Structure formats: C-alpha cells, structure tokens
Tab-separated table of C-alpha atoms and ligand atoms in Angstrom:
chain	number	residue	atom	x	y	z
L	95	MET	CA	0.000	0.000	0.000
L	96	SER	CA	1.390	3.396	-0.853
L	97	THR	CA	1.879	5.983	1.837
L	98	ARG	CA	1.368	9.702	1.254
L	99	SER	CA	3.231	11.988	3.603
L	100	ALA	CA	3.916	15.660	4.242
L	101	ARG	CA	5.781	17.849	6.684
L	102	VAL	CA	3.663	20.868	7.622
L	103	PRO	CA	4.381	23.869	9.843
L	104	ALA	CA	2.037	24.906	12.669
L	105	TYR	CA	2.784	28.577	13.313
L	106	ALA	CA	2.102	30.279	16.641
L	107	LYS	CA	-0.117	33.375	16.961
L	108	LEU	CA	-0.075	36.604	18.868
L	109	ASN	CA	-3.109	38.574	19.946
L	110	LEU	CA	-2.091	42.089	18.918
L	111	GLY	CA	-5.046	43.304	20.959
L	112	LEU	CA	-7.577	41.369	23.028
L	113	ARG	CA	-10.678	42.808	24.644
L	114	ILE	CA	-13.058	40.617	26.639
L	115	LEU	CA	-16.497	42.219	26.657
L	116	TYR	CA	-18.913	40.042	28.644
L	117	LYS	CA	-19.913	36.489	29.510
L	118	ARG	CA	-22.541	35.125	27.136
L	119	PRO	CA	-25.476	32.862	27.982
L	120	ASP	CA	-23.583	29.901	26.417
L	121	GLY	CA	-20.760	30.343	28.953
L	122	TYR	CA	-18.183	31.672	26.465
L	123	HIS	CA	-16.949	35.240	26.549
L	124	GLU	CA	-17.625	37.691	23.761
L	125	LEU	CA	-14.293	39.053	22.583
L	126	ARG	CA	-12.609	41.251	20.033
L	127	THR	CA	-9.088	40.486	18.942
L	128	VAL	CA	-6.529	40.901	16.183
L	129	PHE	CA	-4.756	37.628	15.509
L	130	GLN	CA	-1.320	37.546	13.895
L	131	THR	CA	0.691	34.477	12.908
L	132	ILE	CA	4.405	34.508	13.736
L	133	SER	CA	7.480	32.564	12.720
L	134	LEU	CA	7.722	30.339	15.824
L	135	ALA	CA	6.272	26.990	14.702
L	136	ASP	CA	5.794	23.351	15.558
L	137	THR	CA	6.488	20.841	12.795
L	138	ILE	CA	4.117	17.983	12.056
L	139	ASP	CA	5.028	15.012	9.881
L	140	ILE	CA	1.921	13.227	8.666
L	141	ALA	CA	1.886	9.835	6.965
L	142	PHE	CA	-1.342	8.411	5.557
L	143	THR	CA	-1.702	4.843	4.260
L	144	ARG	CA	-5.071	3.752	2.922
L	145	ARG	CA	-6.465	0.713	4.774
L	146	ASN	CA	-9.819	-0.894	5.510
L	147	SER	CA	-9.830	0.380	9.071
L	148	THR	CA	-8.600	3.502	10.807
L	149	SER	CA	-5.787	3.954	13.310
L	150	ILE	CA	-4.320	7.229	14.570
L	151	ARG	CA	-0.967	7.522	16.318
L	152	VAL	CA	0.828	10.625	17.585
L	153	GLU	CA	4.569	10.249	18.134
L	154	GLY	CA	7.470	12.450	19.038
L	155	THR	CA	6.076	14.377	21.937
L	156	PRO	CA	5.418	13.605	25.566
L	157	GLU	CA	1.857	12.504	26.288
L	158	ILE	CA	-0.379	15.570	25.919
L	159	ALA	CA	-3.801	15.066	27.497
L	160	ASP	CA	-6.602	15.679	24.980
L	161	ASN	CA	-4.099	16.100	22.155
L	162	LEU	CA	-5.886	18.220	19.548
L	163	VAL	CA	-3.886	16.585	16.748
L	164	GLU	CA	-5.528	13.262	17.468
L	165	LYS	CA	-8.938	14.844	18.044
L	166	ALA	CA	-8.791	16.733	14.736
L	167	ALA	CA	-7.811	13.571	12.859
L	168	ARG	CA	-10.544	11.550	14.578
L	169	ARG	CA	-13.223	14.099	13.643
L	170	LEU	CA	-12.095	14.132	9.998
L	171	THR	CA	-11.992	10.357	9.665
L	172	GLU	CA	-15.461	10.025	11.183
L	173	GLU	CA	-17.127	12.768	9.228
L	174	PHE	CA	-15.556	12.109	5.825
L	175	SER	CA	-15.196	8.324	5.955
L	176	ILE	CA	-11.427	8.492	5.755
L	177	LYS	CA	-10.039	5.001	6.347
L	178	GLY	CA	-6.353	4.405	6.868
L	179	GLU	CA	-3.340	4.288	9.089
L	180	ILE	CA	-2.459	7.816	10.171
L	181	VAL	CA	0.825	8.500	11.915
L	182	PHE	CA	1.817	11.946	13.183
L	183	HIS	CA	5.248	12.937	14.358
L	184	LEU	CA	4.953	16.158	16.285
L	185	LYS	CA	7.961	18.365	16.980
L	186	LYS	CA	6.800	20.889	19.590
L	187	ARG	CA	8.517	24.261	19.771
L	188	ILE	CA	5.541	26.364	20.855
L	189	PRO	CA	5.253	26.149	24.630
L	190	THR	CA	1.843	25.258	26.075
L	191	GLY	CA	0.064	27.519	28.559
L	192	ALA	CA	1.707	30.498	26.888
L	193	GLY	CA	-1.177	32.058	24.925
L	194	LEU	CA	0.487	31.261	21.610
L	195	GLY	CA	-2.186	28.894	20.295
L	196	GLY	CA	0.191	25.971	19.784
L	197	GLY	CA	-2.381	23.204	20.286
L	198	SER	CA	-4.938	25.047	18.162
L	199	SER	CA	-2.435	25.568	15.375
L	200	ASP	CA	-1.458	21.881	15.426
L	201	ALA	CA	-5.145	20.971	15.108
L	202	ALA	CA	-5.695	23.336	12.177
L	203	ALA	CA	-2.583	22.008	10.428
L	204	VAL	CA	-4.144	18.542	10.582
L	205	LEU	CA	-7.466	19.873	9.246
L	206	LEU	CA	-5.649	21.511	6.328
L	207	SER	CA	-3.438	18.544	5.448
L	208	LEU	CA	-5.038	15.218	6.232
L	209	PRO	CA	-7.922	15.538	3.732
L	210	ALA	CA	-5.434	16.393	0.970
L	211	LEU	CA	-3.272	13.363	1.790
L	212	ALA	CA	-6.365	11.138	1.891
L	213	GLY	CA	-7.627	12.546	-1.433
L	214	LYS	CA	-10.780	14.075	0.073
L	215	THR	CA	-12.204	17.495	-0.639
L	216	VAL	CA	-13.743	19.069	2.438
L	217	PRO	CA	-16.020	22.111	2.003
L	218	PRO	CA	-14.568	25.166	3.796
L	219	ASP	CA	-17.698	25.669	5.905
L	220	ARG	CA	-17.472	22.088	7.244
L	221	LEU	CA	-13.807	22.591	8.030
L	222	HIS	CA	-14.621	25.813	9.870
L	223	ALA	CA	-17.383	24.079	11.877
L	224	ILE	CA	-15.056	21.256	12.944
L	225	ALA	CA	-12.339	23.781	13.818
L	226	THR	CA	-14.778	25.713	16.021
L	227	GLU	CA	-15.771	22.516	17.817
L	228	LEU	CA	-12.124	21.758	18.541
L	229	GLY	CA	-11.444	25.165	20.099
L	230	SER	CA	-12.136	28.867	19.765
L	231	ASP	CA	-8.699	29.683	18.298
L	232	VAL	CA	-8.573	26.806	15.799
L	233	PRO	CA	-10.549	28.494	12.938
L	234	PHE	CA	-8.038	31.363	12.756
L	235	PHE	CA	-5.264	28.897	11.963
L	236	LEU	CA	-7.166	27.671	8.894
L	237	HIS	CA	-6.254	31.066	7.374
L	238	GLY	CA	-3.302	32.626	9.214
L	239	GLY	CA	-1.893	36.095	8.593
L	240	THR	CA	-3.657	39.024	10.234
L	241	ALA	CA	-7.347	38.671	11.085
L	242	LEU	CA	-10.029	40.290	13.157
L	243	GLY	CA	-11.673	37.808	15.537
L	244	LEU	CA	-15.149	38.356	17.009
L	245	GLY	CA	-17.541	36.194	19.020
L	246	ARG	CA	-15.505	33.460	20.749
L	247	GLY	CA	-12.727	34.281	18.273
L	248	GLU	CA	-14.206	31.950	15.663
L	249	GLU	CA	-15.935	34.685	13.654
L	250	LEU	CA	-13.104	35.897	11.473
L	251	TYR	CA	-12.479	38.618	8.953
L	252	PRO	CA	-9.223	39.071	7.059
L	253	LEU	CA	-7.304	42.278	7.754
L	254	PRO	CA	-4.669	43.723	5.425
L	255	ASP	CA	-1.147	42.490	6.126
L	256	MET	CA	0.668	44.285	8.912
L	257	PRO	CA	3.932	45.879	7.813
L	258	ALA	CA	6.759	43.333	8.215
L	259	ALA	CA	7.648	43.400	11.889
L	260	GLN	CA	10.214	41.708	14.071
L	261	GLY	CA	10.526	41.315	17.756
L	262	ILE	CA	11.152	38.908	20.572
L	263	LEU	CA	8.984	36.591	22.585
L	264	VAL	CA	9.773	36.256	26.261
L	265	LEU	CA	8.761	32.829	27.560
L	266	PRO	CA	8.722	32.649	31.344
L	267	ASN	CA	8.476	29.242	32.945
L	268	ILE	CA	4.815	29.775	33.899
L	269	HIS	CA	1.846	27.758	32.649
L	270	SER	CA	-1.169	30.076	32.529
L	271	SER	CA	-4.590	28.402	32.411
L	272	THR	CA	-7.037	29.995	29.960
L	273	VAL	CA	-10.060	28.683	31.852
L	274	GLU	CA	-8.780	30.144	35.155
L	275	ALA	CA	-7.954	33.475	33.520
L	276	TYR	CA	-11.473	33.730	32.099
L	277	LYS	CA	-12.945	32.881	35.518
L	278	ALA	CA	-10.902	35.546	37.280
L	279	LEU	CA	-11.697	38.181	34.672
L	280	SER	CA	-15.380	37.255	34.414
L	281	ALA	CA	-16.016	38.214	38.020
L	282	ARG	CA	-14.869	41.770	37.200
L	283	LEU	CA	-16.713	42.306	33.946
L	284	ILE	CA	-19.454	44.879	34.093
L	285	THR	CA	-21.582	45.570	31.052
L	286	THR	CA	-21.001	49.321	31.123
L	287	SER	CA	-17.291	48.868	30.450
L	288	ALA	CA	-17.954	46.902	27.236
L	289	GLN	CA	-18.723	50.041	25.220
L	290	SER	CA	-15.542	51.844	26.217
L	291	LYS	CA	-13.507	48.706	25.511
L	292	LEU	CA	-15.029	48.606	22.034
L	293	SER	CA	-14.125	52.244	21.443
L	294	ASN	CA	-10.559	51.631	22.564
L	295	PHE	CA	-10.283	48.510	20.457
L	296	GLN	CA	-11.501	50.344	17.357
L	297	ALA	CA	-8.973	53.094	17.914
L	298	ASP	CA	-6.200	50.487	18.316
L	299	VAL	CA	-7.142	48.669	15.111
L	300	TRP	CA	-7.247	51.901	13.088
L	301	ARG	CA	-3.837	52.861	14.449
L	302	GLY	CA	-2.202	49.551	13.543
L	303	ILE	CA	-0.610	47.291	16.115
L	304	GLY	CA	-2.533	47.752	19.330
L	305	GLY	CA	-1.231	46.366	22.561
L	306	SER	CA	-4.168	46.153	24.949
L	307	ASN	CA	-4.880	42.762	26.438
L	308	ASP	CA	-7.629	42.548	29.074
L	309	PHE	CA	-6.136	39.366	30.531
L	310	GLU	CA	-3.073	41.288	31.710
L	311	GLU	CA	-5.071	42.745	34.592
L	312	VAL	CA	-5.812	39.366	36.199
L	313	VAL	CA	-2.788	37.354	35.069
L	314	PHE	CA	-0.284	40.062	36.126
L	315	GLU	CA	-1.929	40.123	39.543
L	316	GLN	CA	-1.356	36.402	39.875
L	317	HIS	CA	2.190	36.557	38.419
L	318	PRO	CA	3.638	40.039	39.080
L	319	GLN	CA	6.906	39.056	37.388
L	320	LEU	CA	5.060	39.127	34.045
L	321	ARG	CA	4.223	42.811	34.456
L	322	GLU	CA	7.884	43.425	35.131
L	323	LEU	CA	8.900	41.568	31.943
L	324	LYS	CA	6.517	43.724	29.918
L	325	GLN	CA	7.878	46.924	31.474
L	326	ARG	CA	11.437	45.795	30.777
L	327	LEU	CA	10.563	45.205	27.103
L	328	ILE	CA	9.146	48.734	26.870
L	329	ARG	CA	12.274	50.212	28.502
L	330	LEU	CA	14.392	48.344	25.952
L	331	GLY	CA	12.504	49.968	23.062
L	332	ALA	CA	9.621	47.582	22.307
L	333	SER	CA	6.467	49.147	20.878
L	334	PRO	CA	4.142	47.629	21.649
L	335	ALA	CA	4.913	45.071	24.336
L	336	ALA	CA	2.037	42.952	25.614
L	337	MET	CA	0.976	39.580	26.855
L	338	THR	CA	-0.572	37.302	24.229
L	339	GLY	CA	-3.859	35.472	24.898
L	340	SER	CA	-4.185	34.460	28.524
L	341	GLY	CA	-0.379	34.382	28.852
L	342	SER	CA	2.181	33.705	29.970
L	343	ALA	CA	4.258	34.705	26.914
L	344	ILE	CA	5.013	38.404	26.510
L	345	PHE	CA	5.938	39.795	23.103
L	346	GLY	CA	7.795	42.932	22.183
L	347	ILE	CA	7.834	44.370	18.671
L	348	PHE	CA	10.997	46.367	18.011
L	349	PRO	CA	10.830	48.985	15.266
L	350	GLU	CA	14.617	49.416	15.577
L	351	ALA	CA	16.773	46.411	14.614
L	352	ASP	CA	19.734	47.300	16.846
L	353	LYS	CA	17.545	47.527	19.939
L	354	ARG	CA	15.952	44.192	19.086
L	355	ALA	CA	19.335	42.519	18.741
L	356	GLY	CA	20.415	43.762	22.140
L	357	ALA	CA	17.195	43.022	23.998
L	358	ALA	CA	17.368	39.234	24.253
L	359	ARG	CA	20.214	39.140	26.783
L	360	HIS	CA	18.191	41.226	29.237
L	361	PHE	CA	15.944	38.260	30.079
L	362	PRO	CA	18.232	35.684	31.692
L	363	GLU	CA	15.372	34.259	33.764
L	364	ALA	CA	13.212	33.339	30.739
L	365	GLY	CA	13.431	31.760	27.317
L	366	VAL	CA	13.723	34.276	24.496
L	367	VAL	CA	12.788	33.598	20.859
L	368	PRO	CA	13.226	36.040	17.959
L	369	ILE	CA	10.010	36.361	15.947
L	370	ARG	CA	8.690	37.943	12.773
L	371	PHE	CA	5.173	38.225	11.443
L	372	ILE	CA	4.001	35.615	8.919
L	373	ASN	CA	1.488	37.134	6.537
L	374	ARG	CA	-1.453	35.253	5.060
L	375	SER	CA	0.032	34.506	1.657
L	376	ARG	CA	3.221	33.127	3.235
L	377	TYR	CA	1.145	31.094	5.667
L	378	GLN	CA	-1.014	29.612	2.938
L	379	SER	CA	1.827	28.967	0.526
L	380	ALA	CA	3.718	27.087	3.241
L	381	PHE	CA	0.853	24.579	3.321
L	382	GLN	CA	0.460	24.467	-0.452
L	383	ARG	CA	4.173	23.782	-0.919
L	384	ALA	CA	4.185	21.102	1.775
L	385	LEU	CA	1.191	19.311	0.289
L	386	LEU	CA	2.346	19.477	-3.331
L	387	ALA	CA	5.767	18.069	-2.545
I	219	LIG	O1	-12.887	27.147	22.954
I	219	LIG	P1	-11.835	26.611	23.854
I	219	LIG	O2	-11.969	25.120	24.059
I	219	LIG	O3	-10.473	26.984	23.446
I	219	LIG	O4	-12.078	27.301	25.272
I	219	LIG	C1	-11.581	26.789	26.464
I	219	LIG	C2	-12.341	27.429	27.612
I	219	LIG	O5	-12.009	28.814	27.691
I	219	LIG	C3	-13.843	27.395	27.468
I	219	LIG	O6	-14.392	26.203	27.972
I	219	LIG	C4	-14.276	28.593	28.279
I	219	LIG	O7	-14.259	28.283	29.655
I	219	LIG	C5	-13.162	29.577	28.023
I	219	LIG	N1	-13.455	30.513	26.935
I	219	LIG	C6	-14.369	31.529	27.175
I	219	LIG	N2	-14.629	32.441	26.169
I	219	LIG	C7	-14.014	32.367	24.970
I	219	LIG	C8	-13.076	31.333	24.730
I	219	LIG	C9	-12.825	30.431	25.731
I	219	LIG	O8	-14.937	31.634	28.253
I	219	LIG	N3	-14.266	33.299	24.052
C-alpha cells in the first residue's frame, strides 16, 4: 500500500489586541481580537496509508492530554469516511500555557493537510465548523496572517497584512490556564465597560498594532513578574509590548533592529525567541508547498 506523507508547519499566533467584553449565555466570553501568525512553529510530519480500518498515532512528543492533533484527525476520519493508518510525528517548539495557540495551530494544520493526503475534498464551511468545535482559536489557523476575531474568536475577517515586523517573545516558565484566567476576569466584567472597551479597540485597530490585552489585569496580579517583563521590554525599546492570549508569553515588537538585537540578553530568567510576522500569503503557501511536494 502506498503511503502519502507531508511535513507541515504549525505557526504560533499573537493577539495584537484582546478585549473581553462580557460572559454570554452559552458560557463563552464575547471578545474582540486581532490575531497575527508569527514565525515560531511546531512541525508535524503526517503519513497516511489507505487501509480498511482507521488507526491514529501521535509520536514524538510527551503525552499531551486531549491532544488536539488526534482529536482533529478523529473528527475528519469520522465525518468524511477516511479510512487508513495515520501517523503523526509532532515536533513541539511552541510552549503550552503560553497564549500562543500551539495546540490550536497543530489541530488546524491537521485539518488543512489530512484531507489532501487522503484525497478528500472538504467544504470550507465544514472545516470551519469542525475547527470551532475543537477550540475557539482553531478556525483562525485555517487562514493565518492578520485577522479580526469576534464572538468566541471563531468569527473571522481578514485584515490587510501588517507591515513586516520583528521582535522577541519572552517565555517565562509559567503555565497560565485559559479557563482560570477567564474565571478571574469574568467576576470583574461589568456591562457598562464593554462600550468603552469597544471604542478603545476600534482606535487600536485603526492605528495599527494595538497592545491592549484585558487578561493582563488578572494574570499580572497572579504573576507580578510578568508585568515586570513587559515593562522591561518597553524600557528596551519595544512598541508595543504585551501579553498574548491568557499568557504567559510576553511579546515585544521592536521597530529598531539594533535595539531588538540587544534586547534578548536582558531576560536571563526566561526563554527568548526572535520572531517575525508571517502574513497570510506566506502562511497559505507554506501549506500548499508542503502538500504538493
Ligand atoms: O474554545 P476553547 O476550548 O479553546 O475554550 C476553552 C475554555 O475557555 C472554554 O471552555 C471557556 O471556559 C473559556 N473561553 C471563554 N470564552 C471564549 C473562549 C474560551 O470563556 N471566548
């Protein structure tokens, strides 16, 4: 039996701005965000061999509970009658509990690649629905680049590419729980503040790269060292510097290359990764190239 295989990237994201408006009747929070894919990426090797039954294996990474790679593959095989032996080899570089969307991006990479390897065409609206089921951030990674996210983050509109930007990601050794961050923030949300958050968010989006993240308030309280990392980035010349998602990673965009080069050594207590923005056409062509090869 012939095996079809591909090596695909799963890029991380930043939230260039993130406003949490209110808790909805369905338990999720209504948000506004600008998503941006960046160069930090996991790598997923996928091998598909047609068979009469289906098996899914994920190798190469320590046991991750509820691995979204396996879940995404399972959903596709069930819904589109894909039968075969599917083996993933996952090289993780995106830390978990960092607000970088690593698990979500892995899941979307599977949704984009497995049907192609199995010779199935999946309508975009079905793919989007499955992505939304898997997690609020997964649909964004079906597209990449710069996008406006509304609702739970699954209602997406493309934004024009940001100007090429480079910076650094500071990765403290802290695992921040999204569910806990929402709980802590939820208790403080009052409906009257939603309107002013919307006004601020609009102003940020018109200006370009905004840096307001509502999760900073609660997560910085719990981990004061994160506030300090953000302030240090600003002192070193980052504009903006902000936490991404529910943390704990803090990013700094450096308009000046020399300041960026010097900044990394000022964070001996954390991991530091240089980053650049990945625009939508680069994001999409990375998948097309990988799947044509
Ligand atoms: O959608 P996802 O599975 O990524 O969400 C994980 C949890 O985060 C949800 O169960 C919910 O508690 C919280 N969440 C939320 N509002 C959102 C997104 C996530 O309350 N917009």
